[in-house]
mmCIF file of C-alpha atoms and ligand atoms in Angstrom:
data_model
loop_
_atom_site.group_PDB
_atom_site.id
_atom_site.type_symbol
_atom_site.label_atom_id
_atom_site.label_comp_id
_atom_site.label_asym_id
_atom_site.label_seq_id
_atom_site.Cartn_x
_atom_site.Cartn_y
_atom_site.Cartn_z
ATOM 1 C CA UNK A 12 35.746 -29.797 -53.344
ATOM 2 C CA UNK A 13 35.151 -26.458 -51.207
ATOM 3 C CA UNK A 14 32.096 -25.848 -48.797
ATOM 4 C CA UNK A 15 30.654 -22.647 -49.188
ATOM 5 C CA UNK A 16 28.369 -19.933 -47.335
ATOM 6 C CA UNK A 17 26.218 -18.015 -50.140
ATOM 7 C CA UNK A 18 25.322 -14.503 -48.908
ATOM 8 C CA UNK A 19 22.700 -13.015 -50.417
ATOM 9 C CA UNK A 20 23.682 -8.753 -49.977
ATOM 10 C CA UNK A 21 21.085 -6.274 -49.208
ATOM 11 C CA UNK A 22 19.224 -7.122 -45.993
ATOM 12 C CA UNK A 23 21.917 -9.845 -45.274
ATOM 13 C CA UNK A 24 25.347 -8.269 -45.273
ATOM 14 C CA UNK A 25 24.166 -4.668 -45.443
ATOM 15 C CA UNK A 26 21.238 -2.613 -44.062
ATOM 16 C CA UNK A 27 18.211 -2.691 -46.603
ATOM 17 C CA UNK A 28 18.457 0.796 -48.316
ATOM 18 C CA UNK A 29 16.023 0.975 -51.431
ATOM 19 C CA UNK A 30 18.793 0.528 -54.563
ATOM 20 C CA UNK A 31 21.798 1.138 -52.645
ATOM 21 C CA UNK A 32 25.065 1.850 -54.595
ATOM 22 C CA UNK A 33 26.436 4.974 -52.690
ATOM 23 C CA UNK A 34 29.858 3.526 -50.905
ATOM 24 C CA UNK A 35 28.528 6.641 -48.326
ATOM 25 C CA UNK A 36 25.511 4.617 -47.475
ATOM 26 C CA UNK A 37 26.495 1.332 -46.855
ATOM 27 C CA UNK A 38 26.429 -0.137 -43.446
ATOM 28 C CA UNK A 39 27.246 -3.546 -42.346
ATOM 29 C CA UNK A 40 24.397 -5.466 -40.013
ATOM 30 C CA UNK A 41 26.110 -5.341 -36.703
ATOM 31 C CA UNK A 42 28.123 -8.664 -36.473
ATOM 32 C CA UNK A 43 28.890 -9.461 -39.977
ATOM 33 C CA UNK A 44 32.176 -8.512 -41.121
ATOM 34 C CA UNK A 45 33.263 -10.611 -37.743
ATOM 35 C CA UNK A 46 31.360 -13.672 -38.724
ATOM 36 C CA UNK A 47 32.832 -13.661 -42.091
ATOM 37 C CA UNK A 48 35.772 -13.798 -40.618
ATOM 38 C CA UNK A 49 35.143 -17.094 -39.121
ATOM 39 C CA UNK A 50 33.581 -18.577 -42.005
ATOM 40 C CA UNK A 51 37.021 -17.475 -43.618
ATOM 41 C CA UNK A 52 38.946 -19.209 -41.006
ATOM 42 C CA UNK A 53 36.942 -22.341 -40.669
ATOM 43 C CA UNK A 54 37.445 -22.655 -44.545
ATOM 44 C CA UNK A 55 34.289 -21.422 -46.511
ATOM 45 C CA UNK A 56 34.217 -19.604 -49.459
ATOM 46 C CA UNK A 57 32.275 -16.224 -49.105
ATOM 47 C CA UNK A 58 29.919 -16.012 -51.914
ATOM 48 C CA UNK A 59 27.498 -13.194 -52.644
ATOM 49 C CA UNK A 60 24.800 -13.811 -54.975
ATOM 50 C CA UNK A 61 22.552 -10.509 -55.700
ATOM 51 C CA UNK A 62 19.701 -9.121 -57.815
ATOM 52 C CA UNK A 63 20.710 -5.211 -58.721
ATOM 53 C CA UNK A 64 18.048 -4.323 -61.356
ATOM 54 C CA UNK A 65 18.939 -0.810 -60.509
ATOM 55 C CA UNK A 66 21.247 -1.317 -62.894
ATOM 56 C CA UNK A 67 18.491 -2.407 -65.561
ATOM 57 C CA UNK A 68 15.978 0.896 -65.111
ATOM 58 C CA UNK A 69 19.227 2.925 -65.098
ATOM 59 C CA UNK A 70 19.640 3.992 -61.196
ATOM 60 C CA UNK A 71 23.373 3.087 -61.181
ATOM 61 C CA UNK A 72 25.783 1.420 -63.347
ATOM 62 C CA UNK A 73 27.906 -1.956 -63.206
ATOM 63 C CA UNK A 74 30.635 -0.276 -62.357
ATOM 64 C CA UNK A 75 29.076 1.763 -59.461
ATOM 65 C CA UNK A 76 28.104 -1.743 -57.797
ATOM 66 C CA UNK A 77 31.942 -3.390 -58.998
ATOM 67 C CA UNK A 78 32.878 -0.211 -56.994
ATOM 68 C CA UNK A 79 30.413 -0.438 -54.021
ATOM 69 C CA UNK A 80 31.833 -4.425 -53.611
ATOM 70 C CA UNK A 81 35.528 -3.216 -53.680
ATOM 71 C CA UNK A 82 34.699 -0.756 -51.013
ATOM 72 C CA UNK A 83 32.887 -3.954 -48.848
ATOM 73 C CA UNK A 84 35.915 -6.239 -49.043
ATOM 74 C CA UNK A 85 38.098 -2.971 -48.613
ATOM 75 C CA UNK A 86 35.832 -2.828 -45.318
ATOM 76 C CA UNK A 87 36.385 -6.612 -44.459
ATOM 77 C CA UNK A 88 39.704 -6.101 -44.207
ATOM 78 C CA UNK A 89 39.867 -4.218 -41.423
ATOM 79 C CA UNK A 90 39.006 -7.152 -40.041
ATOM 80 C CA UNK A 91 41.250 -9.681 -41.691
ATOM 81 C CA UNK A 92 38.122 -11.042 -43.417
ATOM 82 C CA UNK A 93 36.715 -11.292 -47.535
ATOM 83 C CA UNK A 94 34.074 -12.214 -49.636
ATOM 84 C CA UNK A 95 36.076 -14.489 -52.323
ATOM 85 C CA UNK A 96 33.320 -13.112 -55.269
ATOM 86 C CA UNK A 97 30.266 -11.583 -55.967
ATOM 87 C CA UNK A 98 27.808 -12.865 -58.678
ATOM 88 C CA UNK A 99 25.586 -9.674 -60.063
ATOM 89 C CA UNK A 100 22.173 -10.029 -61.936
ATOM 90 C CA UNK A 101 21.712 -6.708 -63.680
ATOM 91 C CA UNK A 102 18.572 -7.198 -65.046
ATOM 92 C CA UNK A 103 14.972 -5.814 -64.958
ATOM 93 C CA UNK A 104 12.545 -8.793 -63.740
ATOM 94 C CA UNK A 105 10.423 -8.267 -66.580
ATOM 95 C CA UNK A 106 13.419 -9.496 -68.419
ATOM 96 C CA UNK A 107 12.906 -12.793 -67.653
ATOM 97 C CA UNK A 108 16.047 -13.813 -67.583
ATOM 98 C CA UNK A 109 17.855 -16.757 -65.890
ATOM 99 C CA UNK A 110 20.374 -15.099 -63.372
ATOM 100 C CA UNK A 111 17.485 -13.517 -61.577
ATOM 101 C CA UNK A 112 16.959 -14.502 -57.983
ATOM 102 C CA UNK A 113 15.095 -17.698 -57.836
ATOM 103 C CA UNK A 114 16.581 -18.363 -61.135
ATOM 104 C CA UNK A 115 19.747 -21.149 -60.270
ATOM 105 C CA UNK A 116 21.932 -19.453 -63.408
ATOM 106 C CA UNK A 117 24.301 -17.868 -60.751
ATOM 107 C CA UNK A 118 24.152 -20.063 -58.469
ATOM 108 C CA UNK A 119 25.256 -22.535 -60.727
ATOM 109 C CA UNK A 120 28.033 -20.688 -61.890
ATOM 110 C CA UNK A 121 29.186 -20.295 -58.567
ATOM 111 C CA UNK A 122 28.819 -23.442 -57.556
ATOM 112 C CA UNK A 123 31.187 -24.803 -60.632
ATOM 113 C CA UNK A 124 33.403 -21.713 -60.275
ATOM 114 C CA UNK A 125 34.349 -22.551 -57.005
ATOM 115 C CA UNK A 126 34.675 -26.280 -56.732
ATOM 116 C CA UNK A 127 31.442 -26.263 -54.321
ATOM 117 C CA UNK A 128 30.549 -29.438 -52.651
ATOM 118 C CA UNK A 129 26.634 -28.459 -51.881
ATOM 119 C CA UNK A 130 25.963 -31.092 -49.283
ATOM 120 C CA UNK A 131 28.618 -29.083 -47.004
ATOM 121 C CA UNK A 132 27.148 -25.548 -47.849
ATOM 122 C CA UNK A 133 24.749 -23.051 -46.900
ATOM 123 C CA UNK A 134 22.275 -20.369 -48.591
ATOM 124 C CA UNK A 135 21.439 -17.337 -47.045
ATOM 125 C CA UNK A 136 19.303 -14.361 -47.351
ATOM 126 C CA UNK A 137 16.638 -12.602 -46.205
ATOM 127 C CA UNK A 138 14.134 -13.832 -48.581
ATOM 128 C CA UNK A 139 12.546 -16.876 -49.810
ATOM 129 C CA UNK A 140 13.686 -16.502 -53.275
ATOM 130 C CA UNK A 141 17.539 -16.221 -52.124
ATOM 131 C CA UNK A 142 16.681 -19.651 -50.772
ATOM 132 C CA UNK A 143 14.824 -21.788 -52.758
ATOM 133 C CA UNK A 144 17.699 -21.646 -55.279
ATOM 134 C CA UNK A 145 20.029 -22.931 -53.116
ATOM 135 C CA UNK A 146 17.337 -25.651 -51.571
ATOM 136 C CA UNK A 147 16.937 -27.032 -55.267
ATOM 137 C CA UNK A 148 20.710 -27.315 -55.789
ATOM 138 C CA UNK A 149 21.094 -29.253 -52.765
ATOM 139 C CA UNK A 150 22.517 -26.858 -50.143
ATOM 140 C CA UNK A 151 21.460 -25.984 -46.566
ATOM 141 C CA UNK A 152 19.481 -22.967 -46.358
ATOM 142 C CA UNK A 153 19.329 -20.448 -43.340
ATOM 143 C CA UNK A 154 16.786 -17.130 -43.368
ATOM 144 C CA UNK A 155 17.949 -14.037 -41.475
ATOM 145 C CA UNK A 156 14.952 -11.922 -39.915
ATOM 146 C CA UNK A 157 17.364 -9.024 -40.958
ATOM 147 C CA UNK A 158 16.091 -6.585 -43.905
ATOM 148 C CA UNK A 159 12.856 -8.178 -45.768
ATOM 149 C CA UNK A 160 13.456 -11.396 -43.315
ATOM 150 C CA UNK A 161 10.511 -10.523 -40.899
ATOM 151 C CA UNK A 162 8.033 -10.611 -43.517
ATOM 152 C CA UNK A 163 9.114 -13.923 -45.142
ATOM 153 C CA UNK A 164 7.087 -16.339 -43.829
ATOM 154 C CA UNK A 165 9.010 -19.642 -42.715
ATOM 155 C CA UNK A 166 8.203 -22.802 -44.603
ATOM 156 C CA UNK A 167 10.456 -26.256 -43.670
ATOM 157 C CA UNK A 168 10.308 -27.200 -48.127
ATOM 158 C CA UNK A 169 12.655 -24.264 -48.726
ATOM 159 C CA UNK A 170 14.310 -23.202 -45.001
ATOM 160 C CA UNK A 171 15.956 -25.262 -43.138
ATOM 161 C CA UNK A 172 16.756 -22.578 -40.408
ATOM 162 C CA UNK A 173 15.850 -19.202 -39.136
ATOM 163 C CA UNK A 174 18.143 -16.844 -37.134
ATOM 164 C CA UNK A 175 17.905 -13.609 -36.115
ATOM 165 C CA UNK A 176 20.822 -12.158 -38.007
ATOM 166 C CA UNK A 177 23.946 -13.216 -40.223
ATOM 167 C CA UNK A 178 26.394 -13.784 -36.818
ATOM 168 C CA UNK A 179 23.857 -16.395 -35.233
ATOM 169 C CA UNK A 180 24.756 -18.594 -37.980
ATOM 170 C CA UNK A 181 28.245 -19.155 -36.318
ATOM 171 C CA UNK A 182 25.976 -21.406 -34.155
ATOM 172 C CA UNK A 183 25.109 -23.828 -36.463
ATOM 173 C CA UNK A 184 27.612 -23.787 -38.776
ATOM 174 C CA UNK A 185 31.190 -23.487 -37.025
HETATM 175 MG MG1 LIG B 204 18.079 -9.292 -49.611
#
């Protein structure tokens, strides 16, 4: 069985840009493409889990965002680091389907995907909802204060820590 970090992406890994798919606009949070380097190295698998309903009300396309995740582990390696896969919900939340962020669909996937061992792996995001999936399934759970993180307010049922940004996690986790 494998541990795993889950990333959520926007406000976590990138800078919070209202339906971001333009390569051109992406920007890594200062820190992160080092710090998933040593999650690489100290042997977790790099999981992103995100909502694009952009892709649902017709802003960008699947592709565009397959594109926009080549480009980020293009980016990682630069610095000898990589996310090992991304799980995409496309859909509109009025969908009501069961990918959607709190929805566990994903997360479950992932989770059996991957070989994950949840007792030795971590959730993280920016926002409750990137969180309380993992919580249920039995994993740690860390909030950033990076991209909608300042607004969340922190509640012990569903966060079991709260750091600054994604390369303070190093600190409890490596
Ligand atoms: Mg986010």
């Amino acid at each position: 069985m494998n541990k795993a970090v889950i990333l959520d992406r926007d406000g976590t890994i990138n800078i919070e840009k209202n339906y971001l798919f333009r390569i051109e606009e992406f920007e890594f949070i200062a820190g992160v493409p080092e710090t998933i380097r040593s999650l690489n190295k100290s042997g977790f698998k790099v999981i992103v889990i995100t909502n694009q309903s952009g892709i649902a009300r017709g802003y960008f396309t699947e592709d565009e965002v397959r594109k926009l995740h080549g480009y980020i582990n293009q980016e990682l390696g630069k610095y000898a680091a990589h996310i090992d896969a991304f799980y995409v919900c496309p859909h509109h939340p009025d969908e009501g389907c069961e990918c959607r962020k709190p929805n566990t669909k994903l997360y479950t996937a992932a989770l059996k995907e991957w070989e994950i061992d949840t007792a030795r792996s971590y959730m993280v995001g920016d926002k409750t909802t990137d969180l309380t999936p993992g919580k249920q399934l039995g994993m740690k759970t860390i909030l950033v204060e990076t991209g909608y993180g300042k607004q969340q307010i922190y509640d012990a049922r569903y966060c079991d820590y709260q750091v600054e940004s994604l390369k303070e996690i190093i600190k409890i986790l490596c």
